[in-house]
Short mmCIF file of C-alpha atoms in Angstrom, two decimals:
data_model
loop_
_atom_site.label_atom_id
_atom_site.label_comp_id
_atom_site.label_asym_id
_atom_site.label_seq_id
_atom_site.Cartn_x
_atom_site.Cartn_y
_atom_site.Cartn_z
CA UNK N 1 151.33 -267.91 -8.37
CA UNK N 2 152.51 -271.23 -7.02
CA UNK N 3 150.75 -274.45 -6.07
CA UNK N 4 150.43 -275.53 -2.47
CA UNK N 5 151.29 -279.03 -1.29
CA UNK N 6 147.97 -280.42 -2.58
CA UNK N 7 148.37 -278.92 -6.05
CA UNK N 8 145.93 -276.05 -5.59
CA UNK N 9 146.72 -272.57 -6.87
CA UNK N 10 144.99 -269.49 -5.47
CA UNK N 11 144.39 -267.07 -8.35
CA UNK N 12 144.15 -263.28 -8.12
CA UNK N 13 140.35 -263.53 -8.49
CA UNK N 14 140.26 -265.41 -5.18
CA UNK N 15 139.38 -268.77 -6.73
CA UNK N 16 141.45 -271.87 -5.88
CA UNK N 17 142.12 -273.96 -8.97
CA UNK N 18 143.89 -277.15 -9.98
CA UNK N 19 147.57 -276.58 -10.72
CA UNK N 20 147.66 -277.61 -14.38
CA UNK N 21 146.27 -274.56 -16.25
CA UNK N 22 148.81 -272.27 -14.59
CA UNK N 23 148.01 -268.63 -15.32
CA UNK N 24 147.45 -268.86 -19.09
CA UNK N 25 144.06 -267.13 -19.67
CA UNK N 26 143.02 -269.59 -22.39
CA UNK N 27 143.93 -272.57 -20.24
CA UNK N 28 142.23 -271.14 -17.15
CA UNK N 29 139.05 -270.50 -19.13
CA UNK N 30 139.12 -274.09 -20.40
CA UNK N 31 139.59 -275.36 -16.83
CA UNK N 32 136.68 -273.23 -15.59
CA UNK N 33 134.15 -273.83 -18.36
CA UNK N 34 134.88 -277.14 -20.09
CA UNK N 35 137.18 -279.56 -18.27
CA UNK N 36 135.18 -281.95 -16.13
CA UNK N 37 131.78 -280.85 -17.45
CA UNK N 38 129.79 -283.98 -18.38
CA UNK N 39 129.46 -284.21 -22.17
CA UNK N 40 126.69 -286.40 -23.60
CA UNK N 41 126.74 -285.32 -27.24
CA UNK N 42 128.11 -288.03 -29.52
CA UNK N 43 129.66 -285.64 -32.04
CA UNK N 44 131.36 -283.58 -29.34
CA UNK N 45 132.74 -286.77 -27.77
CA UNK N 46 134.21 -287.79 -31.12
CA UNK N 47 135.88 -284.39 -31.48
CA UNK N 48 137.41 -284.51 -28.02
CA UNK N 49 138.64 -288.09 -28.41
CA UNK N 50 140.34 -287.22 -31.70
CA UNK N 51 141.92 -284.07 -30.26
CA UNK N 52 143.21 -286.05 -27.30
CA UNK N 53 144.77 -288.44 -29.80
CA UNK N 54 146.49 -285.50 -31.50
CA UNK N 55 147.75 -284.44 -28.08
CA UNK N 56 149.77 -287.65 -27.68
CA UNK N 57 153.37 -286.57 -27.01
CA UNK N 58 152.36 -282.92 -26.68
CA UNK N 59 150.73 -280.66 -24.09
CA UNK N 60 146.99 -279.98 -24.17
CA UNK N 61 147.55 -276.22 -24.40
CA UNK N 62 149.31 -276.84 -27.72
CA UNK N 63 146.13 -278.44 -29.04
CA UNK N 64 143.86 -275.89 -27.38
CA UNK N 65 145.62 -273.03 -29.15
CA UNK N 66 145.01 -274.78 -32.47
CA UNK N 67 141.49 -276.00 -31.80
CA UNK N 68 139.84 -273.52 -34.15
CA UNK N 69 142.28 -274.59 -36.85
CA UNK N 70 141.45 -278.24 -36.22
CA UNK N 71 137.73 -277.53 -36.39
CA UNK N 72 138.12 -275.75 -39.69
CA UNK N 73 140.40 -278.40 -41.17
CA UNK N 74 138.15 -281.29 -40.08
CA UNK N 75 134.89 -279.60 -41.11
CA UNK N 76 133.59 -279.07 -37.61
CA UNK N 77 134.47 -282.64 -36.64
CA UNK N 78 131.25 -283.83 -38.23
CA UNK N 79 131.96 -287.58 -38.46
CA UNK N 80 129.77 -288.00 -41.55
CA UNK N 81 132.01 -285.53 -43.40
CA UNK N 82 135.34 -286.69 -42.01
CA UNK N 83 134.48 -290.30 -42.87
CA UNK N 84 134.43 -289.30 -46.55
CA UNK N 85 137.93 -287.82 -46.50
CA UNK N 86 140.24 -289.26 -49.14
CA UNK N 87 144.00 -289.51 -49.61
CA UNK N 88 143.81 -286.04 -51.20
CA UNK N 89 142.35 -284.72 -47.95
CA UNK N 90 145.16 -286.35 -46.00
CA UNK N 91 147.70 -284.51 -48.18
CA UNK N 92 145.74 -281.27 -47.78
CA UNK N 93 145.82 -281.64 -44.01
CA UNK N 94 149.51 -282.48 -44.05
CA UNK N 95 150.06 -279.03 -45.51
CA UNK N 96 147.80 -277.22 -43.04
CA UNK N 97 149.88 -275.22 -40.54
CA UNK N 98 146.79 -274.64 -38.39
CA UNK N 99 146.87 -278.20 -37.05
CA UNK N 100 149.39 -280.78 -35.86
CA UNK N 101 150.61 -282.34 -39.08
CA UNK N 102 150.97 -286.00 -38.23
CA UNK N 103 149.94 -288.44 -40.94
CA UNK N 104 149.11 -291.32 -38.59
CA UNK N 105 146.93 -289.08 -36.40
CA UNK N 106 145.17 -287.57 -39.42
CA UNK N 107 144.41 -291.03 -40.79
CA UNK N 108 143.33 -292.06 -37.31
CA UNK N 109 140.78 -289.23 -37.22
CA UNK N 110 139.29 -290.42 -40.51
CA UNK N 111 139.27 -294.04 -39.40
CA UNK N 112 137.70 -292.95 -36.12
CA UNK N 113 134.91 -291.12 -37.97
CA UNK N 114 134.08 -294.30 -39.84
CA UNK N 115 134.12 -296.28 -36.60
CA UNK N 116 131.87 -293.63 -35.00
CA UNK N 117 129.35 -294.05 -37.84
CA UNK N 118 129.36 -297.81 -37.41
CA UNK N 119 128.67 -297.48 -33.68
CA UNK N 120 125.89 -294.96 -34.31
CA UNK N 121 124.27 -297.18 -36.93
CA UNK N 122 124.48 -300.28 -34.74
CA UNK N 123 122.88 -298.43 -31.81
CA UNK N 124 122.42 -297.17 -29.20
CA UNK N 125 125.04 -294.59 -30.20
CA UNK N 126 128.55 -293.37 -29.44
CA UNK N 127 127.67 -291.47 -26.25
CA UNK N 128 125.89 -294.41 -24.57
CA UNK N 129 128.66 -296.75 -25.77
CA UNK N 130 131.24 -294.68 -23.89
CA UNK N 131 129.18 -293.70 -20.84
CA UNK N 132 128.22 -297.31 -20.18
CA UNK N 133 131.82 -297.88 -19.05
CA UNK N 134 131.07 -295.71 -16.00
CA UNK N 135 127.44 -296.79 -15.60
CA UNK N 136 126.09 -293.67 -17.23
CA UNK N 137 127.22 -291.13 -14.65
CA UNK N 138 130.47 -289.36 -13.74
CA UNK N 139 132.93 -291.09 -11.46
CA UNK N 140 133.65 -288.82 -8.48
CA UNK N 141 137.23 -289.44 -7.40
CA UNK N 142 137.24 -286.79 -4.64
CA UNK N 143 141.01 -286.39 -4.95
CA UNK N 144 142.34 -284.00 -2.33
CA UNK N 145 145.84 -283.82 -3.79
CA UNK N 146 147.63 -283.97 -7.10
CA UNK N 147 149.31 -287.22 -6.05
CA UNK N 148 145.91 -288.90 -5.70
CA UNK N 149 144.96 -288.35 -9.36
CA UNK N 150 145.56 -291.38 -11.56
CA UNK N 151 146.93 -291.28 -15.09
CA UNK N 152 145.04 -294.42 -16.10
CA UNK N 153 142.48 -296.73 -14.52
CA UNK N 154 140.82 -300.08 -15.07
CA UNK N 155 137.94 -298.22 -16.71
CA UNK N 156 140.20 -296.31 -19.11
CA UNK N 157 141.98 -299.53 -19.99
CA UNK N 158 138.69 -301.26 -20.76
CA UNK N 159 137.38 -298.30 -22.75
CA UNK N 160 140.61 -297.98 -24.72
CA UNK N 161 140.56 -301.67 -25.57
CA UNK N 162 136.94 -301.45 -26.73
CA UNK N 163 137.62 -298.34 -28.83
CA UNK N 164 140.58 -300.04 -30.49
CA UNK N 165 138.41 -303.06 -31.28
CA UNK N 166 135.92 -300.72 -32.96
CA UNK N 167 138.65 -299.22 -35.16
CA UNK N 168 139.87 -296.17 -33.25
CA UNK N 169 143.57 -295.41 -32.93
CA UNK N 170 145.56 -293.38 -30.36
CA UNK N 171 143.28 -294.64 -27.62
CA UNK N 172 145.68 -296.07 -25.06
CA UNK N 173 144.62 -296.02 -21.40
CA UNK N 174 146.43 -292.76 -20.56
CA UNK N 175 144.93 -290.89 -23.52
CA UNK N 176 141.50 -292.33 -22.74
CA UNK N 177 141.75 -291.35 -19.07
CA UNK N 178 142.65 -287.78 -20.05
CA UNK N 179 139.65 -287.84 -22.38
CA UNK N 180 137.39 -289.11 -19.58
CA UNK N 181 138.60 -286.33 -17.28
CA UNK N 182 138.00 -283.68 -19.92
CA UNK N 183 134.46 -284.78 -20.82
CA UNK N 184 133.36 -285.24 -17.24
CA UNK N 185 133.21 -289.02 -17.14
CA UNK N 186 135.65 -288.63 -14.28
CA UNK N 187 135.53 -285.59 -12.00
CA UNK N 188 139.23 -285.15 -11.26
CA UNK N 189 139.10 -281.55 -10.13
CA UNK N 190 140.81 -281.42 -6.75
CA UNK N 191 138.28 -281.24 -3.94
CA UNK N 192 139.61 -277.82 -2.99
CA UNK N 193 139.19 -276.49 -6.54
CA UNK N 194 136.24 -274.16 -7.04
CA UNK N 195 135.05 -276.33 -9.96
CA UNK N 196 134.89 -279.65 -8.11
CA UNK N 197 131.47 -279.25 -6.53
CA UNK N 198 130.05 -277.53 -9.61
CA UNK N 199 131.06 -280.41 -11.90
CA UNK N 200 129.79 -282.96 -9.38
CA UNK N 201 126.39 -281.24 -9.38
CA UNK N 202 126.26 -281.17 -13.17
CA UNK N 203 126.62 -284.94 -13.29
CA UNK N 204 123.83 -285.78 -10.86
CA UNK N 205 121.05 -287.76 -12.46
CA UNK N 206 122.47 -287.40 -15.98
CA UNK N 207 122.60 -290.21 -18.51
CA UNK N 208 123.13 -290.10 -22.28
#
């Protein structure tokens, strides 16, 4: 399979898809069932933001293949649990081959859990805090070609700056934009992709 000039790939099942998952079954399933679907659960948003931070310098498929390992190592990405991790837990995770063993990113996940708790306690919660940057509903970019898809935006820059101020790390504008795409804050499926309209419909009238 090869992408056309717009970046679309026609798969053997007859569905046109964005170019980036290629033909890897795991990646295609992620593209079809998760990427671009609006996520309004605060815990799930924490998990995805942390995993996107671990992705920095790597490909998303590398993280996706280890996601079960990450979930086990970080106790289901329950922020209340991760926030209690100690230096002993950091050393334990540094020895865990099921995840990406990066000390700064591991410490960032713990720090992020504590920041998440602070945001939740202050109200109205982590999900509304993030979704307010796009007025509570997905941004529909309606990109017809790969070249029209941004790697960062004014919104991702503002969100990244706000997250950093709250205590999160690995939240630069490019990472944050990738996060926004993944959790459906931005619908960046190409307009010719079979998931574009479906994700647009999922976001109609939704608000955390």
